């Protein structure tokens, strides 16, 4: 896997390590690892928290509950942008193209979203 730090995914810039055209990265590359999350601290999409930590020059912040209507999740399969609320309610499936998302991502929600 190439060590790229910026890739266009359906016309959207996604930053990270080894980012592929469907948002897989050097850290998570299963067939269902096809989302990128926009971090509120830099308004930039990354495939995962580890990519943000590796590439960004600042500490990551999480989305507060009050902003869960913001479009901050990118489907790497079709390019559809979901609000955080829509993503959390999507049952690990893109509502636009019906591609399956990795259900294991829920273990990391606290790194992206305020779950309080």
Short mmCIF file of C-alpha atoms in Angstrom, two decimals, residues 33-76:
data_model
loop_
_atom_site.label_atom_id
_atom_site.label_comp_id
_atom_site.label_asym_id
_atom_site.label_seq_id
_atom_site.Cartn_x
_atom_site.Cartn_y
_atom_site.Cartn_z
CA UNK A 33 -13.97 -0.11 6.06
CA UNK A 34 -15.44 2.34 3.58
CA UNK A 35 -16.23 5.49 5.50
CA UNK A 36 -14.28 8.60 6.30
CA UNK A 37 -15.14 10.92 9.16
CA UNK A 38 -14.76 14.68 9.09
CA UNK A 39 -13.01 15.90 12.22
CA UNK A 40 -14.46 19.13 13.67
CA UNK A 41 -11.04 20.41 14.75
CA UNK A 42 -9.87 20.81 11.14
CA UNK A 43 -13.01 20.29 9.01
CA UNK A 44 -11.12 17.51 7.19
CA UNK A 45 -12.07 13.94 6.35
CA UNK A 46 -9.88 11.06 7.59
CA UNK A 47 -10.55 7.32 7.29
CA UNK A 48 -9.84 6.81 10.99
CA UNK A 49 -8.56 8.32 14.21
CA UNK A 50 -5.09 6.80 13.65
CA UNK A 51 -4.83 8.55 10.27
CA UNK A 52 -5.70 11.87 11.91
CA UNK A 53 -3.10 11.27 14.61
CA UNK A 54 -0.46 10.38 12.00
CA UNK A 55 -1.07 13.21 9.54
CA UNK A 56 -2.63 16.19 11.35
CA UNK A 57 -0.45 18.57 13.32
CA UNK A 58 -2.95 19.01 16.15
CA UNK A 59 -4.96 17.02 18.66
CA UNK A 60 -8.26 15.57 17.45
CA UNK A 61 -11.58 16.77 18.87
CA UNK A 62 -14.94 15.00 18.86
CA UNK A 63 -18.27 16.20 17.52
CA UNK A 64 -20.57 17.50 20.29
CA UNK A 65 -24.13 16.15 20.42
CA UNK A 66 -25.50 19.54 19.42
CA UNK A 67 -23.81 19.17 16.01
CA UNK A 68 -24.94 15.64 15.14
CA UNK A 69 -26.96 17.07 12.21
CA UNK A 70 -23.70 18.12 10.50
CA UNK A 71 -22.68 16.12 7.44
CA UNK A 72 -19.51 14.48 8.66
CA UNK A 73 -19.45 10.90 7.38
CA UNK A 74 -18.48 10.04 3.80
CA UNK A 75 -19.42 6.74 2.18
CA UNK A 76 -16.37 5.59 0.27
#
